[in-house]
PDB file of C-alpha atoms in Angstrom:
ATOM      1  CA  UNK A   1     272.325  43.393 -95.103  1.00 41.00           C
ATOM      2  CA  UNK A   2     270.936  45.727 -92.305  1.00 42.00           C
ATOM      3  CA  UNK A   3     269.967  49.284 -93.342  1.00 42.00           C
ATOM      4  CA  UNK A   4     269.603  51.528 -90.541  1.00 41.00           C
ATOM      5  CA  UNK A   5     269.273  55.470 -91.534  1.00 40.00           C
ATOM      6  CA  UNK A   6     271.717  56.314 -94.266  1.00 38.00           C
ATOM      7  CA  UNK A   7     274.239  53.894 -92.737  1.00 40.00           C
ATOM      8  CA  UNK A   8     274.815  49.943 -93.882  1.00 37.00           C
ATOM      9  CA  UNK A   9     275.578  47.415 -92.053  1.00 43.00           C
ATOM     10  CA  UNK A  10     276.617  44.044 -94.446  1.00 40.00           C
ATOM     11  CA  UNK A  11     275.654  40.697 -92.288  1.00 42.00           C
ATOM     12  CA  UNK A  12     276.367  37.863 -93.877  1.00 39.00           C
ATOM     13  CA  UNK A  13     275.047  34.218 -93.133  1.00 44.00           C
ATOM     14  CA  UNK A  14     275.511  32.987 -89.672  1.00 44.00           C
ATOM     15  CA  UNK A  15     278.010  30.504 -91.021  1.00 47.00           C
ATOM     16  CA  UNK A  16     280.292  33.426 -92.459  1.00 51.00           C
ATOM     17  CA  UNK A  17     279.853  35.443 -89.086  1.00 50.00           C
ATOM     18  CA  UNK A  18     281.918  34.275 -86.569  1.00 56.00           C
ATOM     19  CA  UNK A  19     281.664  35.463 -82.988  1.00 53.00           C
ATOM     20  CA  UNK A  20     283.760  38.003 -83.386  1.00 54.00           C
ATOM     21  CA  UNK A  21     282.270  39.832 -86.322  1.00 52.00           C
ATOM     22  CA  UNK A  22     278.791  39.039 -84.284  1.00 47.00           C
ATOM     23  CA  UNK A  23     279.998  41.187 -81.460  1.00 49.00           C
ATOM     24  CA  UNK A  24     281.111  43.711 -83.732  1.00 49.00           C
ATOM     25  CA  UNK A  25     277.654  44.377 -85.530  1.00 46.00           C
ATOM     26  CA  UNK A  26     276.183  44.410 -82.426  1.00 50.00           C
ATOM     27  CA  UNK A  27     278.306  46.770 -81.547  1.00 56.00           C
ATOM     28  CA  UNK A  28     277.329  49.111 -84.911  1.00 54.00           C
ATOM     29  CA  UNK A  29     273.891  48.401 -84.136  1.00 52.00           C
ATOM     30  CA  UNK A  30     273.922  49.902 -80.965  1.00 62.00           C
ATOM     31  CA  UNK A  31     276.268  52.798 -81.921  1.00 61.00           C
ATOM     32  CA  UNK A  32     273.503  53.672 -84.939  1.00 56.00           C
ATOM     33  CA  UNK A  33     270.642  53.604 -82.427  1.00 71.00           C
ATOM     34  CA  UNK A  34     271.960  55.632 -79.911  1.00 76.00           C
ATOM     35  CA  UNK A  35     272.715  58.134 -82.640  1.00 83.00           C
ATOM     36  CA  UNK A  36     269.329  57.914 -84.096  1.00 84.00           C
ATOM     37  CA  UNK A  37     267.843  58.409 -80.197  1.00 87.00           C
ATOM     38  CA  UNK A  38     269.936  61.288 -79.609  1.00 89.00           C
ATOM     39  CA  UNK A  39     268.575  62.924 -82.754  1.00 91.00           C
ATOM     40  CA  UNK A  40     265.026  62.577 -81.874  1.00 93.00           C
ATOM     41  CA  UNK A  41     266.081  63.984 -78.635  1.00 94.00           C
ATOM     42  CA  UNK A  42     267.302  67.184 -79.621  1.00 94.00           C
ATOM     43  CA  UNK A  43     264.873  67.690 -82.399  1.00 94.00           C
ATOM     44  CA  UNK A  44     262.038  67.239 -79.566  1.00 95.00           C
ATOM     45  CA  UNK A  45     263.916  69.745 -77.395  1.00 95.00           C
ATOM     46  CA  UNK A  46     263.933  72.104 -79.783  1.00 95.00           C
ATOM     47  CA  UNK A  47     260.504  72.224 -80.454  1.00 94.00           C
ATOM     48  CA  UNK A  48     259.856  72.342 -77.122  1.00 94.00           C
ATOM     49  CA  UNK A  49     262.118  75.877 -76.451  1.00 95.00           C
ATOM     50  CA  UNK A  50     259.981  77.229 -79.284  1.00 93.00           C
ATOM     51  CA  UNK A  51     256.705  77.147 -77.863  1.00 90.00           C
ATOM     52  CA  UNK A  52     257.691  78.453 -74.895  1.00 92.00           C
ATOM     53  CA  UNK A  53     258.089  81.320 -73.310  1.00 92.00           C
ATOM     54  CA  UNK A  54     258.244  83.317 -69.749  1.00 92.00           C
ATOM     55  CA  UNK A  55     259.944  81.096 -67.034  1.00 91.00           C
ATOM     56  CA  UNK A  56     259.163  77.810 -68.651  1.00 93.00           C
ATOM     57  CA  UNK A  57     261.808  79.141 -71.428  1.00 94.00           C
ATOM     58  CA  UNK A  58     263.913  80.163 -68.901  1.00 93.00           C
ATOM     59  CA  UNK A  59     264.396  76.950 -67.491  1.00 91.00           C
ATOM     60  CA  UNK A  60     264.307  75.049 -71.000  1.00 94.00           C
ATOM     61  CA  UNK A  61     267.555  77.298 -71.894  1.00 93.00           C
ATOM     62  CA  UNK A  62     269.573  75.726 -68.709  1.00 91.00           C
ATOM     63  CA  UNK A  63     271.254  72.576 -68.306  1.00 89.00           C
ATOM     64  CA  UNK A  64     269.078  70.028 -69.413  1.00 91.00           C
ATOM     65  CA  UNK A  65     271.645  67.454 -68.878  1.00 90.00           C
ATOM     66  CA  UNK A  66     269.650  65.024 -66.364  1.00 91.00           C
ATOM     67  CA  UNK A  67     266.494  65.252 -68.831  1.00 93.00           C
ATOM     68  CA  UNK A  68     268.491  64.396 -71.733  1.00 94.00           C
ATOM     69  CA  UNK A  69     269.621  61.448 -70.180  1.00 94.00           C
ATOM     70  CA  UNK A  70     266.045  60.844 -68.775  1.00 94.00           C
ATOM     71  CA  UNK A  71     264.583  61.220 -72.743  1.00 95.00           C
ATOM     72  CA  UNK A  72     267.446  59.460 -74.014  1.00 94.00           C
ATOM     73  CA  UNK A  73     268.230  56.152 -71.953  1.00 93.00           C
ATOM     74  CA  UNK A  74     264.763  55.787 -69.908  1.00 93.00           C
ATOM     75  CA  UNK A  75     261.509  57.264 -71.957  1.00 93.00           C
ATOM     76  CA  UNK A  76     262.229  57.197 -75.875  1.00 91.00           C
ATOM     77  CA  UNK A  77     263.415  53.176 -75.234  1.00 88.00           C
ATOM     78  CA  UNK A  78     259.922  52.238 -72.932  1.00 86.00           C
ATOM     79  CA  UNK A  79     257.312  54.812 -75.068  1.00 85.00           C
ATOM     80  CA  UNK A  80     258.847  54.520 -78.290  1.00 82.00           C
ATOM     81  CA  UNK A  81     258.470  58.012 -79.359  1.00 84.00           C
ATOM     82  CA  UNK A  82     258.109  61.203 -77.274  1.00 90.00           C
ATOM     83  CA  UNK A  83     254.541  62.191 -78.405  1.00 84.00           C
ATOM     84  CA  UNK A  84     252.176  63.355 -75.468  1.00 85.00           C
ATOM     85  CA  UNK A  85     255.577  64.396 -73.593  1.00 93.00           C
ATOM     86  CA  UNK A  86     255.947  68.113 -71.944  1.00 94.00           C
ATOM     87  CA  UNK A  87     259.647  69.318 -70.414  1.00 95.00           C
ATOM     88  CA  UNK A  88     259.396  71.751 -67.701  1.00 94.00           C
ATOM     89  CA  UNK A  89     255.771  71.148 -67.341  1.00 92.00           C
ATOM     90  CA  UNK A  90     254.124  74.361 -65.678  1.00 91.00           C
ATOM     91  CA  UNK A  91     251.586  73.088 -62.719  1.00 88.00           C
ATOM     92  CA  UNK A  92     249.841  75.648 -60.150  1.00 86.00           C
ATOM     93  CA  UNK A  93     249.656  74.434 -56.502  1.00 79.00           C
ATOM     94  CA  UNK A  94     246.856  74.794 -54.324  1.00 77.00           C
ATOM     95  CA  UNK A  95     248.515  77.781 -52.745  1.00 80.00           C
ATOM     96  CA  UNK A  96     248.922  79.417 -56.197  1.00 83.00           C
ATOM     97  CA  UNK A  97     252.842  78.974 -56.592  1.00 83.00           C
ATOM     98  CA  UNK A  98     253.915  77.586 -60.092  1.00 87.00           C
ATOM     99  CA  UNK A  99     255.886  74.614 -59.982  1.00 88.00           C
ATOM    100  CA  UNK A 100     257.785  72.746 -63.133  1.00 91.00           C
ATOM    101  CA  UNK A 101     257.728  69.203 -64.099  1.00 91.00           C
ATOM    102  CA  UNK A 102     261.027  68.460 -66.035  1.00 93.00           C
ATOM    103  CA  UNK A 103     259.394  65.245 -67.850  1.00 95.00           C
ATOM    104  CA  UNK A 104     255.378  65.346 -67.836  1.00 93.00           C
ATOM    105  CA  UNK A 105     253.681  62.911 -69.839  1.00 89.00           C
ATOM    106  CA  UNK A 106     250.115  64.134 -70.858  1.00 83.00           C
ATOM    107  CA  UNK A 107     248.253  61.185 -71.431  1.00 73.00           C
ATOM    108  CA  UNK A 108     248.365  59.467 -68.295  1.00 79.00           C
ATOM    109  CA  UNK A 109     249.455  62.340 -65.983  1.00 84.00           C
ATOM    110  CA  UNK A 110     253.264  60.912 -65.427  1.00 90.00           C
ATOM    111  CA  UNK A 111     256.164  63.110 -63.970  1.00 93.00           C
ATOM    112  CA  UNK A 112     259.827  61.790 -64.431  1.00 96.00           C
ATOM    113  CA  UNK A 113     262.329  63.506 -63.033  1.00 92.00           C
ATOM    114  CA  UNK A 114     265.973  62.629 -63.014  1.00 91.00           C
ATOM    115  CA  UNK A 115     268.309  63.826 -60.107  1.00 84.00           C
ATOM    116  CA  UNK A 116     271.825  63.848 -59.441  1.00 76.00           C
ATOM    117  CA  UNK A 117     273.173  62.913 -56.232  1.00 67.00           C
ATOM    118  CA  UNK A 118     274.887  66.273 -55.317  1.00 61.00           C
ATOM    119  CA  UNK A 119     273.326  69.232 -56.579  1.00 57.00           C
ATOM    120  CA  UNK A 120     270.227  67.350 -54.414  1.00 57.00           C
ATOM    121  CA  UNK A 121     271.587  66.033 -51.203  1.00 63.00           C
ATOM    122  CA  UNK A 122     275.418  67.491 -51.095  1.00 66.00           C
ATOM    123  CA  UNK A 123     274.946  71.124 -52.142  1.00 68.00           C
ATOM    124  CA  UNK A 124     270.701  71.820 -50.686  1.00 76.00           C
ATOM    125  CA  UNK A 125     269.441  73.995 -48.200  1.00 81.00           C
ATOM    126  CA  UNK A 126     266.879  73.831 -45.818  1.00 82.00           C
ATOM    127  CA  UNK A 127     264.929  76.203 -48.063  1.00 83.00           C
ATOM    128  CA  UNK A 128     264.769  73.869 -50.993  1.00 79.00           C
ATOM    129  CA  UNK A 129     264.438  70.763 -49.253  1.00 83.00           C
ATOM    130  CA  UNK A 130     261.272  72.418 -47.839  1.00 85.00           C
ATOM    131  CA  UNK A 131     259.939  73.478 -51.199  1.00 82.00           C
ATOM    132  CA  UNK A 132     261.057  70.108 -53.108  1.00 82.00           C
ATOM    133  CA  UNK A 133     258.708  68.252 -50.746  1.00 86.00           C
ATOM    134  CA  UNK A 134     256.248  70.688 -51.452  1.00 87.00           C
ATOM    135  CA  UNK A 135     256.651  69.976 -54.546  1.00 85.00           C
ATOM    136  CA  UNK A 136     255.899  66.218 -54.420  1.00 87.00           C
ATOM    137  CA  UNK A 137     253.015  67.087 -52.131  1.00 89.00           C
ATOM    138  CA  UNK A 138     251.450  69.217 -55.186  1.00 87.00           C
ATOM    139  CA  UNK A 139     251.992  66.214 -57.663  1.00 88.00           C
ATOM    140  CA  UNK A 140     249.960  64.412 -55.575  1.00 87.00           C
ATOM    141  CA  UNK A 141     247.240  66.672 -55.087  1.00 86.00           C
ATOM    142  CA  UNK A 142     247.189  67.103 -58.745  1.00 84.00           C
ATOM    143  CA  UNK A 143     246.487  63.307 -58.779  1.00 84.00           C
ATOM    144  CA  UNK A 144     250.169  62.610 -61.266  1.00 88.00           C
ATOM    145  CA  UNK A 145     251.945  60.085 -60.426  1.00 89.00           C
ATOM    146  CA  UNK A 146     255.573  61.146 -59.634  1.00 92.00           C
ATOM    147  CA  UNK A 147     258.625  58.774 -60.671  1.00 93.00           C
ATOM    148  CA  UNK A 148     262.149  60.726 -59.688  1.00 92.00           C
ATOM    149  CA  UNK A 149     264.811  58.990 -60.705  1.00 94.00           C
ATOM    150  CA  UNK A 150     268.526  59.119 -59.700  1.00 91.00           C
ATOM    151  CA  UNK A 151     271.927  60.309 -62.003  1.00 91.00           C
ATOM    152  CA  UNK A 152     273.377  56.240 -61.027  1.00 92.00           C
ATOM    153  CA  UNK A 153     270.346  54.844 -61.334  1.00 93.00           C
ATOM    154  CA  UNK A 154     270.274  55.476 -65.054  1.00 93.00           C
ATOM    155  CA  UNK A 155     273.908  54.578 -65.510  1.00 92.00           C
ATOM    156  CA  UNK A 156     273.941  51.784 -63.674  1.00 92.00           C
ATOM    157  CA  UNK A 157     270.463  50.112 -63.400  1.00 91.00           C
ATOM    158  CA  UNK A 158     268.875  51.788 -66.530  1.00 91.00           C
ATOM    159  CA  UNK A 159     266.920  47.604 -67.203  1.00 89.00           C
ATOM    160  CA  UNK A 160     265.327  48.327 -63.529  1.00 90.00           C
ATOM    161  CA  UNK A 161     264.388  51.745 -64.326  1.00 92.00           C
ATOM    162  CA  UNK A 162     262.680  50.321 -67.125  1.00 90.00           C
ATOM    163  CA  UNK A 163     260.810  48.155 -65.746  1.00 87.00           C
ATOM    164  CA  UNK A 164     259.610  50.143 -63.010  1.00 88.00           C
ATOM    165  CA  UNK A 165     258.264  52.588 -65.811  1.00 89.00           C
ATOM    166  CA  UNK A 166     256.491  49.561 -67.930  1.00 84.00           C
ATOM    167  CA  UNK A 167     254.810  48.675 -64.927  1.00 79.00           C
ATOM    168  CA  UNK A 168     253.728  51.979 -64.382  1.00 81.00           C
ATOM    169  CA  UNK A 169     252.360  51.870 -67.604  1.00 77.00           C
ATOM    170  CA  UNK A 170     250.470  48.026 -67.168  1.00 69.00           C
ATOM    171  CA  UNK A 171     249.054  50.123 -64.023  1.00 69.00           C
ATOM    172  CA  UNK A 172     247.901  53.268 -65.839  1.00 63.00           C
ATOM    173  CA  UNK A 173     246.979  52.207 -69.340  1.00 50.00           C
ATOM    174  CA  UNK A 174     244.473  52.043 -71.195  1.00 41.00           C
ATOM    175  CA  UNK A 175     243.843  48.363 -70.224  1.00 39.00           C
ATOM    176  CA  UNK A 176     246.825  45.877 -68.957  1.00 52.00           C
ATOM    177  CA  UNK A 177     244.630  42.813 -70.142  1.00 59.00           C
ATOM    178  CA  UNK A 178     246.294  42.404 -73.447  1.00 69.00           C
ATOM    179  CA  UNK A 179     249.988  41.103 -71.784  1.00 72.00           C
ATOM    180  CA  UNK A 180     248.603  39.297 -69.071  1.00 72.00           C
ATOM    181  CA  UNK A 181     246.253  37.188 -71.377  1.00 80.00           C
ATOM    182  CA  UNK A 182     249.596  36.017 -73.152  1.00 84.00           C
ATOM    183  CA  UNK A 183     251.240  32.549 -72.925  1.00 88.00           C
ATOM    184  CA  UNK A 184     253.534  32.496 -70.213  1.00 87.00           C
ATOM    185  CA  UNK A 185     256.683  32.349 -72.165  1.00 90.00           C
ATOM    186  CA  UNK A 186     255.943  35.159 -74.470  1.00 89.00           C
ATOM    187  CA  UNK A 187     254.776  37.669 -71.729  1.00 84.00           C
ATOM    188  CA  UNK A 188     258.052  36.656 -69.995  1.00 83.00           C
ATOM    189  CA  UNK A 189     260.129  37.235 -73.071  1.00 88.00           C
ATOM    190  CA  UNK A 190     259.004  40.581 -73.981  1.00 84.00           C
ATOM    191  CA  UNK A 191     259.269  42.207 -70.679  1.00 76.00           C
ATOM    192  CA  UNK A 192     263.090  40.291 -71.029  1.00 78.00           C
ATOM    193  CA  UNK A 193     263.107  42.048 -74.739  1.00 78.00           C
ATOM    194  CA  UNK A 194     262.132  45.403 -73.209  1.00 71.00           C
ATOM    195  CA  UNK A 195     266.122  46.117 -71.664  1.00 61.00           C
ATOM    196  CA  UNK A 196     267.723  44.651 -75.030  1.00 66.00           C
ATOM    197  CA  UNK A 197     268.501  46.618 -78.405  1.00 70.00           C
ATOM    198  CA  UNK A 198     268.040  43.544 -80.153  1.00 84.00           C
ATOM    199  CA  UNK A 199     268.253  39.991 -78.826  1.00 89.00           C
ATOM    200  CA  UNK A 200     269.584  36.398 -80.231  1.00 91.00           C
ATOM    201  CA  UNK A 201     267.788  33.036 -79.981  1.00 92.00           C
ATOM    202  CA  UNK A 202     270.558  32.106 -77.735  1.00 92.00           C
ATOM    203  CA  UNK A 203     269.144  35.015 -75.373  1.00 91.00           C
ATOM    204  CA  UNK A 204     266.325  33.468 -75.585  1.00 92.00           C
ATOM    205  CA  UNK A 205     267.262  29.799 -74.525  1.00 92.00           C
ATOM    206  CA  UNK A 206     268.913  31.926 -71.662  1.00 90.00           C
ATOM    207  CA  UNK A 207     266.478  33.855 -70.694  1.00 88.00           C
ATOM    208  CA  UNK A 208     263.605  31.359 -70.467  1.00 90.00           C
ATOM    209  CA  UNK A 209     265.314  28.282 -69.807  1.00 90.00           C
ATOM    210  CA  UNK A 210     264.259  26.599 -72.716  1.00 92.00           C
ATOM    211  CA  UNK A 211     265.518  24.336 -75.857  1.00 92.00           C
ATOM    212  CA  UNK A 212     266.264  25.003 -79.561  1.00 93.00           C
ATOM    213  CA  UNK A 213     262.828  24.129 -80.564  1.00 92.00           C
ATOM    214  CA  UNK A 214     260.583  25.814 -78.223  1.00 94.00           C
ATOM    215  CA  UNK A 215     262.420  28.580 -78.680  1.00 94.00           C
ATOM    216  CA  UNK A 216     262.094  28.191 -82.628  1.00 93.00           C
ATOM    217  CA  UNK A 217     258.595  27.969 -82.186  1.00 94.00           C
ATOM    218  CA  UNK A 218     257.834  30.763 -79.904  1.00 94.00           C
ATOM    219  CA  UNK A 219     260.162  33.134 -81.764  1.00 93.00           C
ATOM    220  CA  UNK A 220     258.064  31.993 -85.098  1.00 93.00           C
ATOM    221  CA  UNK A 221     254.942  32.527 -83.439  1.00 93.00           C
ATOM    222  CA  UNK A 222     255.675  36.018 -81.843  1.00 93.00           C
ATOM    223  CA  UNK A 223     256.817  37.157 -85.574  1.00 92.00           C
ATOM    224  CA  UNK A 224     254.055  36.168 -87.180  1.00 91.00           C
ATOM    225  CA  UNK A 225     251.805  37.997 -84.402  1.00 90.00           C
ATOM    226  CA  UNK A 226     254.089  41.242 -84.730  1.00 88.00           C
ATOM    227  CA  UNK A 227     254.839  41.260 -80.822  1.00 91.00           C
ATOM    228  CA  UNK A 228     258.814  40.702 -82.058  1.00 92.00           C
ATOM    229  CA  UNK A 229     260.370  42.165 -85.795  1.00 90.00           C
ATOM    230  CA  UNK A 230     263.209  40.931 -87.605  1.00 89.00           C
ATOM    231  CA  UNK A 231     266.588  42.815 -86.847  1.00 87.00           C
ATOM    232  CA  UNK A 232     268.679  41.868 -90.366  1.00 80.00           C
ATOM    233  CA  UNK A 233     270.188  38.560 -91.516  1.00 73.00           C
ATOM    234  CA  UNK A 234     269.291  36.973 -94.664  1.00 73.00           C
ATOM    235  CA  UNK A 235     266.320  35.136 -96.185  1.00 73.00           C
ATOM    236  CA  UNK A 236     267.400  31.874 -94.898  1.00 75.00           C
ATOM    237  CA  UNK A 237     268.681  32.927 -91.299  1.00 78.00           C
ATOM    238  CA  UNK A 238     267.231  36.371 -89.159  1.00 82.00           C
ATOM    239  CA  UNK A 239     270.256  37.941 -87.693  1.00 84.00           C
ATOM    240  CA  UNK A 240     268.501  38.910 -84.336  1.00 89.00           C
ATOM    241  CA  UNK A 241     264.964  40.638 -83.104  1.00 91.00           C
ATOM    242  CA  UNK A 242     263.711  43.189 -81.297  1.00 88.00           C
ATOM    243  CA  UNK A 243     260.446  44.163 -79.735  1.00 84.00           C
ATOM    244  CA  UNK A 244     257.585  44.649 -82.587  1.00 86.00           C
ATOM    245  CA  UNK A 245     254.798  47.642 -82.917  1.00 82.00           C
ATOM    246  CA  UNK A 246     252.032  44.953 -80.694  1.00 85.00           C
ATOM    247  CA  UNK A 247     255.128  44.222 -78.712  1.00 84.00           C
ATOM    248  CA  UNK A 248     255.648  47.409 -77.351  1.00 78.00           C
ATOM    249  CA  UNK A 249     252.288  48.424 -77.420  1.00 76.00           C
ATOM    250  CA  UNK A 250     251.383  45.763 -74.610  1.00 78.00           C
ATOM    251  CA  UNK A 251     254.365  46.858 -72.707  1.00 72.00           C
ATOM    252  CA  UNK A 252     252.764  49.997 -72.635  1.00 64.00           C
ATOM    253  CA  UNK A 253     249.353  49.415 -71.519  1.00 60.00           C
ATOM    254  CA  UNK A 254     247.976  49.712 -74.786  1.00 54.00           C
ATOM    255  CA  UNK A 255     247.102  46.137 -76.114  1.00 52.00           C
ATOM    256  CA  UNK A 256     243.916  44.377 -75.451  1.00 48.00           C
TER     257      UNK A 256
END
C-alpha cells in the first residue's frame, strides 16, 4: 500500500499487478504529486503577496501564469522545496531604475524567468526590447546568473530544462565533488532519475544498458546509501523509486 497525503493507493505484489493496473498507479501517482506541487505552489505565492508591497505587489497581483508553471514543472521538481526563492525580485541598476526578477533564488544569486513566445516576440516594441536587454545587462552586472526560459520549452522539453538547471547548480554549489566522485553507473542514474516521478528497475536496465543483477545490486546499494527511496510495494517486492534526500542533494550541488 502507498500512502501519499490523505489519499491511498493499494499496490499489491508484482505478481497480482499486471501491466495494466501498473500503468494505472503510475498514473495516480503522478496525478497525487502534481496536486501536492500545485499546493506548495500557491501556498508559497501567497506568502509571497503578503510581504509585499508598493510595485513588487503590484506585479505579484497580475498574471503569474508563466511563474506558476516555472515553480511548478521546473524549480519545486530540481530544488525540492522553494526555500531561499523570491518572485518579482526587486534589483536596482547601475543607472538607478528598479528592475524585477520573476524567479530569484537567494542563495546562489539565480534568476529564472519563463517567457511566452508572443507577448515577447509577436506583440513587443522597440521600447521594451530596448529595456529587456537592459535588463539582462543589469543581471549581469549584478553578477546573477540569468536562465530565461521559454512557454514550449517547459511543455515540451521540461527533462532538458532540468538538466540545464542541475548543472547550473553542479556549477554554483556549494561543492560539485560529491556526484562526480560517484561510480559511474550511479552518477548516471540519478541525473536519469532527476526527469522521472518515480522509476522501475526495468528503467533502469534501459537506461544504463545493463542486466537484472547489476541493476539489483546498484539499486540495493543506492538504497542503502539514501541517494534513491522506496516508492511503495510490499515487504517482499519495492513497487518503484525515486530520487532520495543525498540523491537530490548531489544533484544540487550540495553533497560532498
Amino acid at each position: 500500500m502507498l500512502l501519499m497525503g490523505s489519499k491511498r493507493l493499494f499496490v499489491f505484489g508484482a505478481k497480482n499487478v499486471g501491466k495494466a493496473g501498473m500503468v494505472v498507479v503510475k498514473r495516480e501517482v503522478r496525478q497525487l504529486a502534481v496536486e501536492a506541487k500545485a499546493s506548495i505552489v500557491a501556498a508559497f505565492i501567497e506568502k509571497q503577496r503578503k510581504t509585499a508591497k508598493g510595485q513588487r505587489l503590484e506585479m505579484l497581483q497580475r498574471d503569474l501564469s508563466g511563474t506558476i508553471k516555472l515553480l511548478t514543472d521546473l524549480l519545486l521538481p530540481v530544488f525540492g522545496s522553494l526555500e531561499g526563492f523570491h518572485l518579482e525580485y526587486e534589483i536596482v541598476g547601475t543607472n538607478g531604475v528598479k528592475i524585477y526578477a520573476d524567479v530569484f533564488y537567494e542563495p546562489l544569486g539565480l534568476v529564472f524567468e519563463c517567457d511566452g513566445y508572443v507577448p515577447h516576440v509577436e506583440l513587443i516594441t522597440r521600447d521594451r526590447f530596448s529595456f529587456e536587454r537592459m535588463r539582462v545587462r543589469t543581471f549581469a552586472l549584478g553578477g546573477y546568473a540569468y536562465f530565461p526560459f521559454s512557454r514550449d520549452e517547459l511543455d515540451k522539453k521540461i527533462e532538458m530544462c532540468r538538466r540545464a538547471v542541475y548543472e547550473a547548480l553542479g556549477r554554483r554549489g556549494r561543492g560539485g565533488e560529491g556526484l562526480r566522485e560517484l561510480p559511474v553507473h550511479e552518477r548516471e542514474l540519478l541525473r536519469m532519475a532527476a526527469d522521472s516521478t518515480m522509476f522501475t528497475p526495468k528503467d533502469v536496465r534501459n537506461w544504463l544498458d545493463i542486466g537484472h543483477r547489476k541493476t539489483r545490486e546498484l539499486i540495493a546499494s543506492m538504497k542503502q546509501s539514501q541517494l534513491i527511496t522506496r516508492v511503495g510495494g510490499s515487504d517482499c517486492r519495492d513497487f518503484g523509486y525515486k530520487l532520495g534526500v543525498k540523491g537530490k542533494e548531489l544533484l544540487r550541488g550540495g553533497g560532498s
